[in-house]
Coordinates of C-alpha atoms in Angstrom, one line a residue:
Chain A
E250 CA 14.2 6.8 11.9
P251 CA 11.1 5.6 13.5
E252 CA 9.1 2.6 11.3
V253 CA 6.8 0.6 11.5
T254 CA 8.1 -3.3 12.4
Q255 CA 6.4 -6.9 11.6
T256 CA 6.7 -10.2 12.9
P257 CA 7.0 -12.8 11.7
S258 CA 8.2 -12.3 8.2
H259 CA 7.0 -15.3 7.5
Q260 CA 4.3 -18.0 8.6
V261 CA 3.4 -21.5 7.4
T262 CA 0.2 -22.5 8.5
Q263 CA -2.4 -25.7 8.0
M264 CA -5.6 -24.9 6.5
G265 CA -8.1 -24.5 9.3
Q266 CA -5.4 -23.5 12.0
E267 CA -5.6 -19.8 13.7
V268 CA -3.0 -17.4 13.0
I269 CA -2.0 -13.9 14.3
L270 CA 0.2 -11.3 12.5
R271 CA 2.0 -8.9 15.0
C272 CA 2.7 -5.5 14.0
V273 CA 4.2 -2.5 15.9
P274 CA 3.3 0.7 14.4
I275 CA 5.5 4.3 14.8
S276 CA 5.0 5.2 18.2
N277 CA 3.1 8.7 18.0
H278 CA 0.9 7.4 15.3
L279 CA -2.9 7.2 15.8
Y280 CA -4.4 5.3 12.9
F281 CA -3.3 1.7 11.9
Y282 CA -4.3 -0.3 8.7
W283 CA -3.9 -3.6 7.1
Y284 CA -3.6 -4.2 3.7
R285 CA -2.9 -7.6 1.9
Q286 CA -1.3 -8.4 -1.8
I287 CA -1.9 -11.8 -3.0
L288 CA 1.5 -12.6 -4.9
G289 CA 1.6 -10.9 -8.2
Q290 CA -1.4 -8.8 -7.5
K291 CA -2.5 -5.2 -6.1
V292 CA -2.4 -4.1 -2.7
E293 CA -5.8 -4.5 -1.0
F294 CA -7.1 -2.6 2.0
L295 CA -8.4 -4.8 4.7
V296 CA -9.2 -2.7 8.1
S297 CA -8.5 0.5 9.3
F298 CA -8.4 1.0 13.1
Y299 CA -8.4 4.1 15.4
N300 CA -9.4 5.0 18.9
N301 CA -9.5 1.5 19.9
E302 CA -12.4 0.4 17.3
I303 CA -12.4 -0.2 13.9
S304 CA -12.7 2.7 11.4
E305 CA -13.4 1.0 8.2
K306 CA -12.9 -2.6 6.7
S307 CA -13.4 -4.1 3.3
E308 CA -15.5 -7.1 2.1
I309 CA -12.8 -9.0 2.6
F310 CA -12.6 -8.5 6.1
D311 CA -15.2 -10.9 7.0
D312 CA -16.0 -12.9 10.1
Q313 CA -12.8 -14.8 9.8
F314 CA -10.6 -11.8 10.6
S315 CA -10.1 -10.0 14.1
V316 CA -8.0 -6.7 15.2
E317 CA -7.2 -5.8 18.4
R318 CA -4.4 -3.6 20.1
P319 CA -4.1 -5.5 22.5
D320 CA -1.6 -2.9 24.7
G321 CA 0.1 0.5 23.6
S322 CA 2.3 -1.1 21.2
N323 CA 1.4 -3.7 19.2
F324 CA -1.3 -4.0 16.9
T325 CA -2.5 -7.5 15.5
L326 CA -4.5 -9.0 12.7
K327 CA -6.0 -12.8 13.6
I328 CA -7.6 -15.0 11.1
R329 CA -9.4 -17.5 13.0
S330 CA -9.5 -20.4 10.3
T331 CA -6.9 -19.7 7.4
K332 CA -8.1 -20.9 4.0
L333 CA -5.9 -21.3 1.3
E334 CA -7.0 -18.4 -0.5
D335 CA -5.7 -16.5 2.5
S336 CA -1.5 -16.9 1.5
A337 CA -1.0 -13.6 0.9
M338 CA 1.8 -11.0 1.9
Y339 CA 0.0 -8.5 4.9
F340 CA 1.1 -5.2 5.2
C341 CA 0.6 -3.2 8.5
A342 CA 0.8 0.3 7.9
S343 CA 0.4 3.7 10.6
S344 CA -0.3 7.6 9.8
Y345 CA -0.5 10.3 12.2
P346 CA -3.1 12.4 9.9
G347 CA -2.2 16.0 9.2
Q348 CA -4.6 18.7 8.1
I349 CA -4.5 18.4 4.7
Y350 CA -3.0 14.5 4.2
N351 CA -2.7 11.4 5.8
E352 CA 0.5 9.5 4.8
Q353 CA 0.7 6.1 5.5
F354 CA 4.3 4.0 6.6
F355 CA 4.1 0.5 5.9
G356 CA 5.6 -2.2 7.9
P357 CA 8.3 -5.2 5.6
G358 CA 5.4 -7.3 5.7
T359 CA 4.4 -10.7 6.8
R360 CA 4.3 -13.6 4.1
L361 CA 1.5 -16.2 5.3
T362 CA 1.3 -19.7 3.5
V363 CA -1.5 -21.6 4.4
L364 CA -0.8 -25.3 3.2
Chain B
E1203 CA -16.5 2.6 -5.6
L1204 CA -13.5 4.2 -6.4
K1205 CA -11.1 2.2 -8.9
V1206 CA -7.7 3.0 -9.9
E1207 CA -6.4 2.1 -12.7
Q1208 CA -2.7 1.6 -13.8
N1209 CA -0.6 1.4 -17.7
P1210 CA 1.2 -0.2 -18.7
L1211 CA 1.0 -2.8 -16.6
F1212 CA 4.6 -3.8 -17.4
L1213 CA 7.5 -1.8 -19.0
S1214 CA 10.4 -2.3 -20.3
M1215 CA 12.8 0.3 -21.3
Q1216 CA 16.4 0.9 -21.5
E1217 CA 18.8 2.7 -19.8
G1218 CA 19.0 6.3 -21.0
K1219 CA 15.3 6.5 -22.2
N1220 CA 12.0 8.4 -21.2
Y1221 CA 8.8 7.0 -20.3
T1222 CA 5.7 8.0 -18.4
I1223 CA 3.3 5.8 -16.4
Y1224 CA -0.5 6.6 -15.9
C1225 CA -2.9 6.2 -13.1
N1226 CA -6.3 6.7 -13.7
Y1227 CA -8.7 6.6 -11.1
S1228 CA -13.0 6.8 -10.8
T1229 CA -13.9 9.7 -8.3
T1230 CA -13.0 13.1 -7.0
S1231 CA -9.9 12.7 -5.0
D1232 CA -7.0 15.0 -4.2
R1233 CA -4.6 13.3 -2.4
L1234 CA -2.9 10.6 -4.2
Y1235 CA 0.7 8.9 -3.5
W1236 CA 3.3 6.9 -5.4
Y1237 CA 4.8 3.8 -3.9
R1238 CA 7.6 1.7 -5.2
Q1239 CA 7.8 -2.0 -4.2
D1240 CA 11.0 -4.0 -4.6
P1241 CA 10.6 -7.9 -5.2
G1242 CA 9.3 -9.6 -1.6
K1243 CA 9.7 -6.2 0.0
S1244 CA 7.4 -3.5 1.8
L1245 CA 6.3 -0.1 0.0
E1246 CA 8.4 2.8 -0.3
S1247 CA 6.6 6.1 -0.4
L1248 CA 7.4 7.9 -3.1
F1249 CA 5.7 11.2 -3.9
V1250 CA 2.7 12.7 -2.2
L1251 CA 0.7 14.8 -4.7
L1252 CA -2.5 16.9 -2.8
S1253 CA -3.7 19.4 -5.4
N1254 CA -4.8 20.1 -9.1
G1255 CA -1.6 21.0 -10.9
A1256 CA 0.9 19.3 -8.1
V1257 CA 4.4 18.4 -9.7
K1258 CA 6.7 17.0 -7.5
Q1259 CA 10.3 15.8 -8.7
E1260 CA 12.9 13.7 -7.4
G1261 CA 15.9 12.4 -8.8
R1262 CA 14.9 10.8 -12.1
L1263 CA 11.4 10.5 -11.1
M1264 CA 8.6 13.2 -11.6
A1265 CA 5.1 12.9 -10.9
S1266 CA 2.0 15.4 -11.6
L1267 CA -1.5 15.0 -10.8
D1268 CA -4.5 16.5 -13.0
T1269 CA -8.0 16.4 -10.2
K1270 CA -10.0 17.6 -13.4
A1271 CA -8.9 14.6 -15.7
R1272 CA -8.5 12.3 -12.6
L1273 CA -4.9 11.5 -13.9
S1274 CA -1.2 11.1 -12.3
T1275 CA 1.5 10.2 -14.3
L1276 CA 4.9 9.2 -13.4
H1277 CA 7.6 10.3 -15.9
I1278 CA 10.8 8.5 -15.8
T1279 CA 14.0 10.2 -17.4
A1280 CA 17.4 8.9 -18.6
A1281 CA 16.4 5.3 -16.9
V1282 CA 19.1 3.5 -14.7
H1283 CA 19.0 -0.2 -13.7
D1284 CA 18.4 0.8 -10.2
L1285 CA 14.9 2.1 -10.8
S1286 CA 13.5 -1.7 -11.6
A1287 CA 11.0 -2.3 -9.1
T1288 CA 7.0 -1.7 -9.2
Y1289 CA 5.3 1.5 -8.5
F1290 CA 2.2 1.8 -7.6
C1291 CA -0.4 4.8 -7.3
A1292 CA -2.5 4.9 -4.4
V1293 CA -5.8 7.3 -4.1
E1294 CA -7.2 8.1 -0.6
S1295 CA -10.6 8.1 -0.2
A1296 CA -12.3 11.1 1.0
G1297 CA -12.7 11.7 5.2
T1298 CA -10.1 11.6 7.7
A1299 CA -7.4 9.1 7.4
S1300 CA -9.2 7.1 4.8
K1301 CA -8.1 3.9 3.2
L1302 CA -5.7 3.6 0.0
T1303 CA -6.9 2.3 -2.9
F1304 CA -4.3 0.9 -5.0
G1305 CA -3.4 1.1 -8.9
T1306 CA -2.8 -2.4 -10.2
G1307 CA 0.8 -1.6 -10.2
T1308 CA 3.5 -1.3 -13.1
R1309 CA 6.5 -3.4 -13.1
L1310 CA 9.4 -1.4 -14.5
Q1311 CA 12.5 -3.5 -15.7
V1312 CA 15.6 -1.7 -16.9
T1313 CA 18.1 -3.3 -19.3
L1314 CA 21.3 -2.3 -20.0

């Protein structure tokens, strides 16, 4: 069964460093998303991406964040200068919207720890 | 802004008992999803509810949607230990392929 994959599974970085989180969505999917979950809290939407541009972004997704689909398979989230509060689990999701609903499939997540 | 609330936040129940998790949301939507999350793991889709009065069942779990009341329920029948996890409801915003707004989650612990 096709699935969303993410690398790395765990990333440890120093405050102020840049990180790139990678995702490979399901191959025929058209919409791509990033969500994050701070430990013990709910899942929060960051950004959605379609047709090589951002469709929607949340307040969390400020200038420090960017997304890219550099080739036909990868979807990346870059954080330019990490802060302690960026420590969280980051989930990538993808979907192929049907006529009625849009079920999103989630990857296993990348745990980001900022020291 | 769409707000999604779940209760209870934590639920400890004995095996064999029944219980219901509630999910309230603040604006009109007729697309609601339930996910399960095991500790340190990703989100597993359980149910997709698309219309008022929708009811879906899988094993010991049954989900329903009342769009007029803006309420969804996840009912657990005769709980077993394997159901221990955190359960999230998520509401899809209007529009094409829109974001999901998640509830606060209900951590379910089923004890022997």
